[in-house]
mmCIF file of C-alpha atoms in Angstrom:
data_model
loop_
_atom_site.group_PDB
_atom_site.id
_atom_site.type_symbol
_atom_site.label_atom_id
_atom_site.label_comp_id
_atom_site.label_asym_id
_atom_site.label_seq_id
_atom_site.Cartn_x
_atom_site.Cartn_y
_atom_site.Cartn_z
ATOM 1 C CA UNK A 1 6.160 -4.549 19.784
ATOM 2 C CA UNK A 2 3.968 -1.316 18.083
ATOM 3 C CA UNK A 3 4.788 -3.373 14.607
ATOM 4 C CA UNK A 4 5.195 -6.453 13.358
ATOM 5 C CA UNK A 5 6.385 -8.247 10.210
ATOM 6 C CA UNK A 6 5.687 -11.774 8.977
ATOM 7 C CA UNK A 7 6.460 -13.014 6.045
ATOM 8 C CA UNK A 8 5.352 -16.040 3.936
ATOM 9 C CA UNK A 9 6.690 -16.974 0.866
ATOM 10 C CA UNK A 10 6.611 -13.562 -2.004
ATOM 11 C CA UNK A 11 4.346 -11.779 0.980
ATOM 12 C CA UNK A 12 5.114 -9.949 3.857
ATOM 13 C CA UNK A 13 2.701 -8.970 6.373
ATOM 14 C CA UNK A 14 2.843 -5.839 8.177
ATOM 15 C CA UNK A 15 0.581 -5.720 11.431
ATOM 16 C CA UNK A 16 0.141 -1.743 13.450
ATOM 17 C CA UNK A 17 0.028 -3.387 16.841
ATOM 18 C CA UNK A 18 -1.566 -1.132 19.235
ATOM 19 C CA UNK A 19 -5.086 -1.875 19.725
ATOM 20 C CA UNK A 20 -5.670 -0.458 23.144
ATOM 21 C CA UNK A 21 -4.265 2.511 21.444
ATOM 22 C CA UNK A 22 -6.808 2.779 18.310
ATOM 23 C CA UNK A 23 -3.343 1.616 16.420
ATOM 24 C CA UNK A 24 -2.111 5.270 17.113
ATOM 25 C CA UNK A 25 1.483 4.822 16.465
ATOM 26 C CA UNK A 26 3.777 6.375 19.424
ATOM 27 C CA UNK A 27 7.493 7.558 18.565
ATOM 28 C CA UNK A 28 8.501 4.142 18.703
ATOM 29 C CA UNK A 29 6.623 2.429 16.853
ATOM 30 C CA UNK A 30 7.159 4.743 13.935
ATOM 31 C CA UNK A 31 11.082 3.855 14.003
ATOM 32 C CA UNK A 32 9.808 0.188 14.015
ATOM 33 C CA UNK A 33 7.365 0.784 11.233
ATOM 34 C CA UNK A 34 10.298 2.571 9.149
ATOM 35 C CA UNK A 35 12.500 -0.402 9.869
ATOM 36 C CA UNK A 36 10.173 -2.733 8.585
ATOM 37 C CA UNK A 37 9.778 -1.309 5.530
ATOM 38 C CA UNK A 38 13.338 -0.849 4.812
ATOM 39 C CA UNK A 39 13.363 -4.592 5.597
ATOM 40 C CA UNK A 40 10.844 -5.282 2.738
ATOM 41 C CA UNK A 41 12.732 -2.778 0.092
ATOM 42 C CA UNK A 42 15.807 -4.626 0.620
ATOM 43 C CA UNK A 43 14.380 -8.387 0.512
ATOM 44 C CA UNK A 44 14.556 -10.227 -2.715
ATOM 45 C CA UNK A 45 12.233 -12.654 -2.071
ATOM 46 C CA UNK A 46 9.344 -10.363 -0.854
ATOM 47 C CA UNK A 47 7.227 -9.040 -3.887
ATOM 48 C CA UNK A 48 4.301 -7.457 -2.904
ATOM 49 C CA UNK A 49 3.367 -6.186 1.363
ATOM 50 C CA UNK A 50 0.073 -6.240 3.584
ATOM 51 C CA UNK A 51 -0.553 -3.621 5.773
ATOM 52 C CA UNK A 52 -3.167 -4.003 8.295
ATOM 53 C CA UNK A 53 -3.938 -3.305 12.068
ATOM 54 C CA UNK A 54 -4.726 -5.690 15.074
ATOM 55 C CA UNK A 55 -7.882 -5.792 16.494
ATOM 56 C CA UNK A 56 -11.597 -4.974 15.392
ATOM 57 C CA UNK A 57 -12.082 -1.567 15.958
ATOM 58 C CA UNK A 58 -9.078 0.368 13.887
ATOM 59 C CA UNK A 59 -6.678 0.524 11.315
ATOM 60 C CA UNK A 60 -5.188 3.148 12.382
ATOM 61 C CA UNK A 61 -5.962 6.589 13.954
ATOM 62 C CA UNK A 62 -2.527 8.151 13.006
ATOM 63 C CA UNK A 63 0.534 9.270 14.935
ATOM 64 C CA UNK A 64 -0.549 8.825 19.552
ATOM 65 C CA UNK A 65 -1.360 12.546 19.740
ATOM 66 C CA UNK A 66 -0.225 11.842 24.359
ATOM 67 C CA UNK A 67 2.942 11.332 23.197
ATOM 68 C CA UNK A 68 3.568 13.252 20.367
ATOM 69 C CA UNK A 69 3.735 16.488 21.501
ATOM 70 C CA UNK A 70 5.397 19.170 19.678
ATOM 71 C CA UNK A 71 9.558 18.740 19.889
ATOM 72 C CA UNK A 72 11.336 21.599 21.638
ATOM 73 C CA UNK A 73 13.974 22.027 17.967
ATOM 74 C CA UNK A 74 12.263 24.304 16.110
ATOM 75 C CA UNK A 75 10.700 22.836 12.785
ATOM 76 C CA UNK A 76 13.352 24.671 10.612
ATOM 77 C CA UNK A 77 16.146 22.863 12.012
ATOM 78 C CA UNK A 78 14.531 19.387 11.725
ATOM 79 C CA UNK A 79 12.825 20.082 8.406
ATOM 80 C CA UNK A 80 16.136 19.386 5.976
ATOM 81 C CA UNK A 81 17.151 16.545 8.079
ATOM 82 C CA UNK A 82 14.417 14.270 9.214
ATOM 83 C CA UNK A 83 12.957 11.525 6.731
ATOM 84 C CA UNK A 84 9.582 12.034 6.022
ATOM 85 C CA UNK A 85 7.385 9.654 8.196
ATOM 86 C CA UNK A 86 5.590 7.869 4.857
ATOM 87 C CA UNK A 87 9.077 7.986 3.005
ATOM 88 C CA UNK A 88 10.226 4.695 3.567
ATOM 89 C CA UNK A 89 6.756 3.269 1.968
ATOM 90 C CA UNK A 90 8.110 4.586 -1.216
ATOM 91 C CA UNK A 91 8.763 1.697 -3.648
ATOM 92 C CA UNK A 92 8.299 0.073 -6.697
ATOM 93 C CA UNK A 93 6.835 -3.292 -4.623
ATOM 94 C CA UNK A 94 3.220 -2.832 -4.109
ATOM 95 C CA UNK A 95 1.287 -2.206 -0.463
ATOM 96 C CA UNK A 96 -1.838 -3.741 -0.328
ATOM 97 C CA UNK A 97 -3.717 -2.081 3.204
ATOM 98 C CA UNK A 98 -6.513 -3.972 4.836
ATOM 99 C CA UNK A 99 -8.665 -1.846 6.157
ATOM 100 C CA UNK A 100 -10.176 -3.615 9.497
ATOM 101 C CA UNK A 101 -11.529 -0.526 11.057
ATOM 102 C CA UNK A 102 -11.055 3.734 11.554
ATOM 103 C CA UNK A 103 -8.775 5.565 9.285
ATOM 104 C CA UNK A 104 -8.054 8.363 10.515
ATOM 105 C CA UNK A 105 -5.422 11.029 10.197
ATOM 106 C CA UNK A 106 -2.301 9.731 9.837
ATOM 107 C CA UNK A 107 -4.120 6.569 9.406
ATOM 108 C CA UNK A 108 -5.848 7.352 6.206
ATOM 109 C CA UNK A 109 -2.856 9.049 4.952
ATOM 110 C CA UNK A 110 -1.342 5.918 5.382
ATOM 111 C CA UNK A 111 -3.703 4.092 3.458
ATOM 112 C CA UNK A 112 -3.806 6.586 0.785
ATOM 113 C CA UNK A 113 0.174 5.974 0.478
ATOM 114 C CA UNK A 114 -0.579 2.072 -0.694
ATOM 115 C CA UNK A 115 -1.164 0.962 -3.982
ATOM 116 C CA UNK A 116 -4.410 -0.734 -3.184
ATOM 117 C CA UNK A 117 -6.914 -0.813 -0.421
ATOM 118 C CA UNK A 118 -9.655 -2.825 0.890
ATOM 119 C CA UNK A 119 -11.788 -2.810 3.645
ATOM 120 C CA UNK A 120 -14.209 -3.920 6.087
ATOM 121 C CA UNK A 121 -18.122 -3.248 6.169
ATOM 122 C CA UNK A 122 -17.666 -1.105 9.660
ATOM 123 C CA UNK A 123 -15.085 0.707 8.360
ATOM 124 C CA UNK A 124 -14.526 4.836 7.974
ATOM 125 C CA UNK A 125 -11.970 6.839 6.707
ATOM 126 C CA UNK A 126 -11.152 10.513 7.526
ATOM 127 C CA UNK A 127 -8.920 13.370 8.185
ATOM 128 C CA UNK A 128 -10.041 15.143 11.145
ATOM 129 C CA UNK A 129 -6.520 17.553 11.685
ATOM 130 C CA UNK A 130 -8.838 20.562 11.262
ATOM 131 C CA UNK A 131 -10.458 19.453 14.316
ATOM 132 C CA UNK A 132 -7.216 19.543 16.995
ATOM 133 C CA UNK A 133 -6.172 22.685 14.877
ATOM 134 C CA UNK A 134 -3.612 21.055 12.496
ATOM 135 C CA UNK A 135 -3.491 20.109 8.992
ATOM 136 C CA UNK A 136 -2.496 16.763 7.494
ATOM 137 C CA UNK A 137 1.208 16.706 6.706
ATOM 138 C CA UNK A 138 2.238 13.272 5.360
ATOM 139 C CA UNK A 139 0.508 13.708 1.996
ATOM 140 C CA UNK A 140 -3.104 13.900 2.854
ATOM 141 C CA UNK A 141 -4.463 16.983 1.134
ATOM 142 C CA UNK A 142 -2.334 15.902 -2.026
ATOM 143 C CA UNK A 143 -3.393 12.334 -2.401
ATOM 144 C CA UNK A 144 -7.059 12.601 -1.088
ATOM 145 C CA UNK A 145 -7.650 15.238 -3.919
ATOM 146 C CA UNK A 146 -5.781 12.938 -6.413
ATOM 147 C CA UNK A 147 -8.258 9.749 -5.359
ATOM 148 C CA UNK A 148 -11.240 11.206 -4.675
ATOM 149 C CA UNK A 149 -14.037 13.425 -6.438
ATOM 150 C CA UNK A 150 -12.208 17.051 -5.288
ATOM 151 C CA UNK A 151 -15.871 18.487 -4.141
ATOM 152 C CA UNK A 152 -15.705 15.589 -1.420
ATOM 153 C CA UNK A 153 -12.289 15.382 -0.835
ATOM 154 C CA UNK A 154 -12.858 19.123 -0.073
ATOM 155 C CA UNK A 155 -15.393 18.654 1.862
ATOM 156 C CA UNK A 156 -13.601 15.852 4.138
ATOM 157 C CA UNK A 157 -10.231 18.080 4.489
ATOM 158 C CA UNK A 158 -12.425 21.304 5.495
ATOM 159 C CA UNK A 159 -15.282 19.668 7.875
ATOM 160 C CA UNK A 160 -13.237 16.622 9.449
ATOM 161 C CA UNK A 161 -16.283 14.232 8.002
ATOM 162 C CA UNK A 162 -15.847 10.779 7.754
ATOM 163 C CA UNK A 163 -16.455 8.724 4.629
ATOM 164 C CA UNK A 164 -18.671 5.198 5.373
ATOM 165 C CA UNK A 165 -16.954 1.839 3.510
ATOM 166 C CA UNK A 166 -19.853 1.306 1.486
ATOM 167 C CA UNK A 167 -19.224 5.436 0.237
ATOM 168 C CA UNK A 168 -15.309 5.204 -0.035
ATOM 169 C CA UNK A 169 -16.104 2.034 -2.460
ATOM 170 C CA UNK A 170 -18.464 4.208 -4.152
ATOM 171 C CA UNK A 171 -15.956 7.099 -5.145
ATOM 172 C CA UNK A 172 -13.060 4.674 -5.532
ATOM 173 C CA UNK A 173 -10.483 5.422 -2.159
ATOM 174 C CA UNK A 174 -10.789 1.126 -1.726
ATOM 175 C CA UNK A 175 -11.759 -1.320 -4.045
ATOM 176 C CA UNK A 176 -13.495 -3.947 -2.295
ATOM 177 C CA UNK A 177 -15.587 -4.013 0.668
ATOM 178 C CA UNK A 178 -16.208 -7.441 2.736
ATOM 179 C CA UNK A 179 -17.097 -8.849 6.172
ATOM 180 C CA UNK A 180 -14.674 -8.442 9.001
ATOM 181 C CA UNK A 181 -14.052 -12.041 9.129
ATOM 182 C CA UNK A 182 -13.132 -12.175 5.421
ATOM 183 C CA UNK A 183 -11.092 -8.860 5.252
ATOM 184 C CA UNK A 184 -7.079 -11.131 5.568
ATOM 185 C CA UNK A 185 -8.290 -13.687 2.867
ATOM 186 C CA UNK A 186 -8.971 -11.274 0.354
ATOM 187 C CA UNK A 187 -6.149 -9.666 1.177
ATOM 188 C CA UNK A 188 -4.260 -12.394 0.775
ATOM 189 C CA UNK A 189 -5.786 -13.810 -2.685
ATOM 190 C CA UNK A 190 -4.854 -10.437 -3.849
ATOM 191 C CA UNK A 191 -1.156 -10.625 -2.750
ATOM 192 C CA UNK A 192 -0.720 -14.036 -4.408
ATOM 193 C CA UNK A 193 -1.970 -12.989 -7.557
ATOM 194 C CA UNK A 194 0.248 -10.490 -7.695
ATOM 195 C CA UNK A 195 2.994 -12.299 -6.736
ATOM 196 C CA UNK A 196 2.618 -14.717 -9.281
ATOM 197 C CA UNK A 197 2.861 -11.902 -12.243
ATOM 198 C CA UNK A 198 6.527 -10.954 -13.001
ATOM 199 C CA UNK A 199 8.418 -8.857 -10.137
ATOM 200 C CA UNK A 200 9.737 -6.904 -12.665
ATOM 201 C CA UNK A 201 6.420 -6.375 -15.100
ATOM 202 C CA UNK A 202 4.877 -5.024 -11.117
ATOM 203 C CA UNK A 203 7.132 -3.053 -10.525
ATOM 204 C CA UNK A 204 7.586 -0.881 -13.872
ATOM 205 C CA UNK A 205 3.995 -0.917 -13.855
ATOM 206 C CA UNK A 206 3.356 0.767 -10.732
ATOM 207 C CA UNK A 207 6.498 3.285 -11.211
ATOM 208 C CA UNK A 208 4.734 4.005 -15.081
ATOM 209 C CA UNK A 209 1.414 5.214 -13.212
ATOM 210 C CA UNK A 210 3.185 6.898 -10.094
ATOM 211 C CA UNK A 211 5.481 8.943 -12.275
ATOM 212 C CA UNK A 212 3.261 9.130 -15.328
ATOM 213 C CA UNK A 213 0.706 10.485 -13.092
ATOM 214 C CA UNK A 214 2.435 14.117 -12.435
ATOM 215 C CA UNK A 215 3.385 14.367 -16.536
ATOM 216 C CA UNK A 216 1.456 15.024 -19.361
ATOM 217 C CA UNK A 217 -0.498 12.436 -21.375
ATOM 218 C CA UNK A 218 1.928 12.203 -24.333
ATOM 219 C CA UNK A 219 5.210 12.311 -22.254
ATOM 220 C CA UNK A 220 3.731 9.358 -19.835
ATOM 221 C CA UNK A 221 2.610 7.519 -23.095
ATOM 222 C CA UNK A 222 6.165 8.102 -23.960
ATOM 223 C CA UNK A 223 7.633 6.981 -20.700
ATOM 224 C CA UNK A 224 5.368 3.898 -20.758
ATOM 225 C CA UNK A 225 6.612 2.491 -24.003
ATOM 226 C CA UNK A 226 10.402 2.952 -22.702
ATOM 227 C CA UNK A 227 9.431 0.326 -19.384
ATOM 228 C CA UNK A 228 7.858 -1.644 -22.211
ATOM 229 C CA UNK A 229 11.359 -1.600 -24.084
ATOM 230 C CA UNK A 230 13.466 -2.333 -20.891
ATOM 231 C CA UNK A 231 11.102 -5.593 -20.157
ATOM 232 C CA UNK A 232 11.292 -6.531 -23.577
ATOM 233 C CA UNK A 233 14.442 -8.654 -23.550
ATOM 234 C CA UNK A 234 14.020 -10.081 -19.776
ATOM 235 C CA UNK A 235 14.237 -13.358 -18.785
ATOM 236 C CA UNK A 236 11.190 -12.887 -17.067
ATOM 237 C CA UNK A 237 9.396 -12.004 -20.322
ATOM 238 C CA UNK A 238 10.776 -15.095 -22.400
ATOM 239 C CA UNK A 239 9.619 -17.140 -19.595
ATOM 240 C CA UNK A 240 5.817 -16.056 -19.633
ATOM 241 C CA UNK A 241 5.940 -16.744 -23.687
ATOM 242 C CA UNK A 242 7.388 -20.045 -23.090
ATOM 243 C CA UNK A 243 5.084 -20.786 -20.261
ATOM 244 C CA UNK A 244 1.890 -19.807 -22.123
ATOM 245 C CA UNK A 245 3.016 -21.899 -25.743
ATOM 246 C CA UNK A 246 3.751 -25.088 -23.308
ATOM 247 C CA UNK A 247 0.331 -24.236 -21.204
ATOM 248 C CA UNK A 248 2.191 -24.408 -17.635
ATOM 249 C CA UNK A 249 1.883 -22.001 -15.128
ATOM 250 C CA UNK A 250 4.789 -19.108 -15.467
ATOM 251 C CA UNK A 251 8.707 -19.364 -13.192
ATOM 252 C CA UNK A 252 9.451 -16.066 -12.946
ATOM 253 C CA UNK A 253 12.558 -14.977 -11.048
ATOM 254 C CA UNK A 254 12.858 -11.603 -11.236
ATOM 255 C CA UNK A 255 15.289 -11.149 -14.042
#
């Protein structure tokens, strides 16, 4: 399989499975990729995702450009009816991506589409569409610009450079950097503390900075405070109060 899912306990793992391919994901493995995810959205138990690639060398290098070739439907007749390849990574659970090797393309614009990232020491991260005389279309441009400094974000989107691990850590596109060997175990010890916070406190506080990002500073303030007021009365909420007067470690059940 291109993709595959395992899942342990609150954590799912999500593993791009085509390392004699640089991870390049063919036609297929994108409808196995979507699958998965709709497979996360929809399970209960699963609070927070991994996304990584097999193998040393890559993450990901993006969509497997020998057999991707342009469809014979024009765009305009796809455009209204085709889900957006990214789309079904759009949720209030958070993506954690693990980083083992190249980002590129489609790979990086992957990356850029999870909540957090980390990677290894021998990692690098670009766009190179300008290169093969195409431009990145799952969100790229937008999100690069939005994480990075613009001048280099700029200067990746128009040259095709590559950013180093050591300089994506420096201008904030992952947060940690570590050895190859260590790169699943920190992934993981970030999972689990996540998944020990309360599903529902995660979730409104990833949807207050994804949709308070696009509106003004007042109206997101504004926004905030009404998450704040539809926590307030949760079980979930009485439960970390409780917890924390009896000095136990939190049950929280979503609710």
């Amino acid at each position: 399989m291109g993709v595959l899912l395992r899942k342990d306990k609150n954590i799912a793992y999500v593993t791009l499975n085509r390392p004699e391919a640089m991870n390049a994901l063919d036609p297929e493995s994108w409808a196995e990729l979507h699958q998965i995810w709709r497979e996360i959205k929809a399970d209960p138990e699963i609070r927070v995702s991994i996304l990584t690639g097999a193998g040393e060398r890559a993450f990901c290098t993006g969509s497997d450009m020998k057999k991707s070739m342009p469809p014979k439907e024009s765009f305009a007749s796809t455009y209204f009816e085709e889900e957006h390849l990214l789309a079904p990574m759009d949720m209030w659970k958070p993506i954690i991506c693990a980083v083992n090797g190249f980002a590129i393309g489609g790979g990086l614009e992957m990356a850029l589409a999870c909540d957090l990232r980390i990677a290894v020491s021998t990692a690098s991260f670009g766009l190179s569409e300008v290169k093969v005389g195409s431009l990145p279309g799952l969100g790229g441009t937008q999100r690069l610009v939005r994480t990075l400094p613009k001048a280099v974000a700029m200067k990746m989107l128009l040259t095709g450079d590559r950013l180093d691990a050591l300089q994506a850590c420096q201008y904030g596109l992952v947060s940690d950097v570590v050895p190859p060997e260590n790169l699943m175990d920190k992934a993981k010890e970030i999972a689990e503390k996540i998944a020990n916070n309360a599903p529902l406190s995660i979730k409104a506080a990833k949807q207050a900075v994804v949709i308070g990002s696009d509106l003004p500073v007042k109206q997101a303030s504004m926004y905030e405070y009404l998450l704040w007021g539809i926590l307030r009365d949760t079980e979930d909420r009485i439960e970390g109060r409780v917890a924390f007067a009896e000095k136990r470690p939190p049950q929280y059940q979503g609710k």
